[in-house]
XYZ file of C-alpha atoms in Angstrom:
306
model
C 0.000 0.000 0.000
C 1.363 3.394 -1.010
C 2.351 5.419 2.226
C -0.298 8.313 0.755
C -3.550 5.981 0.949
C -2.205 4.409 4.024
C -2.255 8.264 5.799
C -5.544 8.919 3.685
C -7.345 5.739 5.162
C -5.735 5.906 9.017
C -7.253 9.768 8.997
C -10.951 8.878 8.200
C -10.979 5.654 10.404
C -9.883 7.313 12.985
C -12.185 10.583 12.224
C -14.939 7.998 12.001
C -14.193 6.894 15.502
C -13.585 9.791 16.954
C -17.003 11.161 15.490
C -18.628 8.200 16.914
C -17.319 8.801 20.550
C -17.992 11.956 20.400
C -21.806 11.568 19.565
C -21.997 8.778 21.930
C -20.246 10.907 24.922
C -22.189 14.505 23.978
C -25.923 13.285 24.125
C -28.119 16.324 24.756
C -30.879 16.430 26.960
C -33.229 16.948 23.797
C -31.478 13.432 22.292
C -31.994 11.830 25.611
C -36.088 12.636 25.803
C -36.126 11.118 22.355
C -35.026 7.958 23.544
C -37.874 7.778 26.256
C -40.670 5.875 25.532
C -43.259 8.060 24.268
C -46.997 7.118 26.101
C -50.181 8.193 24.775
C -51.661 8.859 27.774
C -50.466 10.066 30.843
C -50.413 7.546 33.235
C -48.928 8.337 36.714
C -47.090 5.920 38.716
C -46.876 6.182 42.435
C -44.210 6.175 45.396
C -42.747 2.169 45.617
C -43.578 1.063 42.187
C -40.490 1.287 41.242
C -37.857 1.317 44.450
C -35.826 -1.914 43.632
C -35.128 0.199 40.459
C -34.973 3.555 42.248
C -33.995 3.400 45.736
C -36.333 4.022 48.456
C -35.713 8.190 48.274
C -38.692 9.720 46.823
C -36.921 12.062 44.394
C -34.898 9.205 42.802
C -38.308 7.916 42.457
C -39.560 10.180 40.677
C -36.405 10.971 38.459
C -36.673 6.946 36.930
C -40.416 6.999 36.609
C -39.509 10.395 34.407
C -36.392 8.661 32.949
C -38.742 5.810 31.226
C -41.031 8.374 29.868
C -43.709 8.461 32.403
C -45.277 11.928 32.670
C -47.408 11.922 35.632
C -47.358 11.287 39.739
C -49.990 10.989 41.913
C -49.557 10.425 46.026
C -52.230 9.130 48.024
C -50.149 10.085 51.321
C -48.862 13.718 50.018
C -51.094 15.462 52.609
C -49.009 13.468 55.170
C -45.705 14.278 54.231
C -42.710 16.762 55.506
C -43.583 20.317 53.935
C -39.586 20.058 53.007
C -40.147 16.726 51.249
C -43.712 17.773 49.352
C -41.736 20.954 48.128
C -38.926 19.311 46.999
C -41.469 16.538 44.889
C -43.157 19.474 43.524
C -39.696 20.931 42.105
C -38.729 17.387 41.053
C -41.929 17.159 39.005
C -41.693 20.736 37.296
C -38.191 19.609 36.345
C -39.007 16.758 34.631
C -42.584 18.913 33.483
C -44.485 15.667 34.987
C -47.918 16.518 36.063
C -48.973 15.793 39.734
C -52.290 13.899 40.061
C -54.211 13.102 42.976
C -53.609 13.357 46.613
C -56.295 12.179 49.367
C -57.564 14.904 51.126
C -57.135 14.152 54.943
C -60.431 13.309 57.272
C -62.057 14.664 53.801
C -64.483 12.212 54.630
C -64.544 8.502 56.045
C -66.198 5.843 57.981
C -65.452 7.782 61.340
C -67.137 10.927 60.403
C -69.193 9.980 57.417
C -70.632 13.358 55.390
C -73.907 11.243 54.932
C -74.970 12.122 58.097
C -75.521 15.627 58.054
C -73.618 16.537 61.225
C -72.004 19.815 61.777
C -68.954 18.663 63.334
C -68.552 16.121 60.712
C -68.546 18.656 57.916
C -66.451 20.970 60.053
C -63.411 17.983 59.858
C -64.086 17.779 56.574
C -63.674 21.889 55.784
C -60.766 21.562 57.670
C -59.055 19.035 55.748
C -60.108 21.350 52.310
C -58.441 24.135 53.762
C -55.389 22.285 54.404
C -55.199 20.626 50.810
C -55.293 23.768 49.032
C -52.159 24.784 50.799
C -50.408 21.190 49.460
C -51.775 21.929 46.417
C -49.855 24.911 45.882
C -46.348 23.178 47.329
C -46.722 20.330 44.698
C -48.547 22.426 41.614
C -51.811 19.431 42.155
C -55.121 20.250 40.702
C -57.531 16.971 41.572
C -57.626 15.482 45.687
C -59.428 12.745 46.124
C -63.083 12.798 48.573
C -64.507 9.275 49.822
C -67.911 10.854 51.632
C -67.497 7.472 54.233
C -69.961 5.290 55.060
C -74.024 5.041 54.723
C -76.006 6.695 58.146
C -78.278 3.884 57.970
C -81.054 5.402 59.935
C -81.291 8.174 57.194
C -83.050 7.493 53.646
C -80.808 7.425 50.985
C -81.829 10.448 49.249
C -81.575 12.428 52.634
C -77.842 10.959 52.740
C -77.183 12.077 49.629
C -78.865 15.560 50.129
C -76.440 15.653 53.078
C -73.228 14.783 51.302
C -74.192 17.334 48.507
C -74.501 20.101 50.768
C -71.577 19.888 52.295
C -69.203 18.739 49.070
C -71.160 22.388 48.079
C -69.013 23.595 50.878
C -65.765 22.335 50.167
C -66.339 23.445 46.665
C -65.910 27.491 47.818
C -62.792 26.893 49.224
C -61.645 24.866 46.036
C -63.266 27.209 43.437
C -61.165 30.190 43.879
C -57.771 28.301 43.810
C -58.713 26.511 40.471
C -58.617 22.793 42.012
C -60.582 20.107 41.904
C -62.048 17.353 44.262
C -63.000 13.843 42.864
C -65.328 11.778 44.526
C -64.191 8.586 44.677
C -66.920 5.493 44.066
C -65.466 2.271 45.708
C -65.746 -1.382 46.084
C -64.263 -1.758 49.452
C -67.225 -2.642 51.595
C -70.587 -2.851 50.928
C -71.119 0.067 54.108
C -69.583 2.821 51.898
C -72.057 5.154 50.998
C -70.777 6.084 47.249
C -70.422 3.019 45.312
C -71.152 3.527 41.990
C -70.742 5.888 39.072
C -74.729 6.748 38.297
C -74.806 7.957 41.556
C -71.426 9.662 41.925
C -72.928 11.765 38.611
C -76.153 12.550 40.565
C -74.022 14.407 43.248
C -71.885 15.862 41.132
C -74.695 17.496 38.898
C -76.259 18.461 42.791
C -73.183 19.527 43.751
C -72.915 21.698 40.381
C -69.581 22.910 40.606
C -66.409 22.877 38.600
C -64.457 22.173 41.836
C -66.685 18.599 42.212
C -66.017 15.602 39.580
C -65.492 12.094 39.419
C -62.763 10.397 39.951
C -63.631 6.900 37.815
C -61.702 4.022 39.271
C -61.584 1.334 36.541
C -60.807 -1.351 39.085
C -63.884 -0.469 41.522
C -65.951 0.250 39.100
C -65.034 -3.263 37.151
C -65.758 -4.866 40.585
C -68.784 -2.792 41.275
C -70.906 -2.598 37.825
C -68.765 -3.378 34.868
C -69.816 -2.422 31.337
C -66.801 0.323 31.960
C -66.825 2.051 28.338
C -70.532 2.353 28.149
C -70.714 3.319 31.808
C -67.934 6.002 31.450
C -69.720 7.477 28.050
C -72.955 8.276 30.321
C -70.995 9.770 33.178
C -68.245 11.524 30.458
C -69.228 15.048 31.050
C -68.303 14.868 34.734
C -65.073 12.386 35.045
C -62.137 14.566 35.708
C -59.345 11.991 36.770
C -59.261 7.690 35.996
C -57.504 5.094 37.826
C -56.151 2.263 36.793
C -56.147 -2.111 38.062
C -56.719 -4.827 36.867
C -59.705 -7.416 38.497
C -58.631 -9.917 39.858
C -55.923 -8.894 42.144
C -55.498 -4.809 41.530
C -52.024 -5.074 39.523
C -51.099 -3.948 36.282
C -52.834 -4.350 33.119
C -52.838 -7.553 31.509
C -52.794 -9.460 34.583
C -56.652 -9.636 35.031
C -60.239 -9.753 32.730
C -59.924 -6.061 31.665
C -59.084 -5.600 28.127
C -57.279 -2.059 29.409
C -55.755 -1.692 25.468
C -59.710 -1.338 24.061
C -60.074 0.947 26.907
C -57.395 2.953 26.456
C -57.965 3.217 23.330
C -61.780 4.766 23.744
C -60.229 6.803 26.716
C -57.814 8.714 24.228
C -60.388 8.991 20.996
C -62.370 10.879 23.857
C -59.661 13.640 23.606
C -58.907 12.670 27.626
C -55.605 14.232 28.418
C -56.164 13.899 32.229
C -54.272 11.686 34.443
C -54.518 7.834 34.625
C -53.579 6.848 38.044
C -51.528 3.633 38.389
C -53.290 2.997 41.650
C -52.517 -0.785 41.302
C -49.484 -3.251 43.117
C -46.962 -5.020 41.155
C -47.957 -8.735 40.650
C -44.238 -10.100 40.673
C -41.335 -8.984 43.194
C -38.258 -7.452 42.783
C -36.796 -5.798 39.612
C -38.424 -8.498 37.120
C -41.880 -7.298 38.621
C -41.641 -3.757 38.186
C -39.961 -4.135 34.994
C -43.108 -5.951 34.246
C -45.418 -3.172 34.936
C -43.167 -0.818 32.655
C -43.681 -3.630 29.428
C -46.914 -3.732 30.731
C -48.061 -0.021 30.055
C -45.912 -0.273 26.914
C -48.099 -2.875 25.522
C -52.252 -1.775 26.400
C -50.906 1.805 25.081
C -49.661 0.813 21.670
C -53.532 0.875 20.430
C -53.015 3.683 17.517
């Protein structure tokens, strides 16, 4: 080989590889989004889901659910938390432009002090815990908390009961109106002493309630459990259903793991222009990295539906 080719050729394979490091090394943050997955929807993962992966720190947490291209959080617990800790989540989120779903809104309602019942000092623990969730609200940048009325006051007819929880989800309403949030009322399957169970009447409160601070949150695991026929029972509530959660029946873990064909639903869910939060309020059915790795493939699959 003539000594000129030889320098020629030695100078472009080594450009070539010094090119290629250099890409490889000099990823920008744009580059690096691009190679997250890219979800339809956004569905919002929650703290433990992913700690065998993450750590048990909240904010690494958060960082890997971001990192694999989820773009939503919601915290049951966030009302309990350290203000230090729920300010540094909200930060976390903003910097990875996630969007913070629910939170439960403490003694917003429950079995001890059921809103059913049309007590004063019920409703007065219940104002309480509305003034207090507007103030995490604004820590974490949250729109929807989640409101579970409690249980039945049997010695009351229903429709009194649900005058009574009206009335006073009317109250918690002014302080959430002026702030721009949003409380959900929660329908559940827990026990059969719960007094809002099902999404027909959920949407009767709601419309009583008539307020853009009071919506349904539609649980697609309860509600599975509860009445089924999910798509046609979400098209007759539509108009009210602010937030969705997400399990799969049996056993409340991911999708795919149960009778819910979550891919069909999805894909109704999204041709409904729905681009609120889908809560992942569901376990992992295996252990361990290989489980939550699971959940991950299993979002991947029930959202490729376009």
């Amino acid at each position: 080989m003539k000594r000129r080719s030889f320098i020629q050729k030695t100078a472009l394979t080594s450009g070539a590889i010094s090119m290629a490091g250099g890409l490889s090394y000099a990823a920008t943050p744009a580059e690096e989004a691009m190679a997250k997955h890219q979800f339809n929807l956004k569905y919002a993962p929650h703290l433990g889901m992913f700690k065998h992966h993450a750590g048990d720190d909240p904010i690494d947490q958060i960082n890997f659910m971001a990192e694999q291209g989820f773009t939503a959080f919601e915290d049951n617990g966030m009302m309990k938390r350290d203000v230090a800790l729920q300010t540094k989540m909200g930060e976390t989120l903003a910097k990875n432009n996630m969007t913070m779903g629910v939170f439960v809104v403490d003694k917003g309602g429950n079995m001890a002090n059921t809103l059913a019942a049309g007590k004063k000092e019920y409703v007065d623990i219940f104002l309480d815990g509305c003034k207090k969730a507007v103030e995490v609200a604004k820590r974490v940048n949250a729109k929807w908390m989640t409101v579970v009325p409690g249980g039945f006051e049997r010695s009351l007819p229903i429709g009194i009961q649900n005058a009574n929880v009206i009335e006073a989800l009317r109250r918690g309403a002014e302080i959430f109106e002026p702030h721009g949030l949003v409380m959900v009322l929660e329908p559940l399957s827990d026990s059969p002493n719960l007094h809002l169970q099902t999404s027909e009447q959920t949407y009767l409160i709601c419309k009583g309630v008539n307020s853009p601070s009071c919506k349904i949150l539609y649980d697609i695991y309860h509600m599975q459990k509860t009445e089924g026929h999910l798509i046609h029972n979400m098209e007759l509530t539509w108009d009210e259903i602010a937030y969705i959660q997400i399990g799969d029946n049996p056993g409340r873990k991911e999708p795919t793991t149960g009778e819910i064909n979550y891919k069909n639903v999805f894909k109704w869910i999204h041709e409904k222009g729905f681009n609120g939060v889908l809560g992942m309020e569901h376990g992992n059915s295996r252990d361990g990295k290989q489980g939550e790795q699971a959940v991950i493939d299993a979002y991947k699959e029930v959202d490729a539906f376009m």
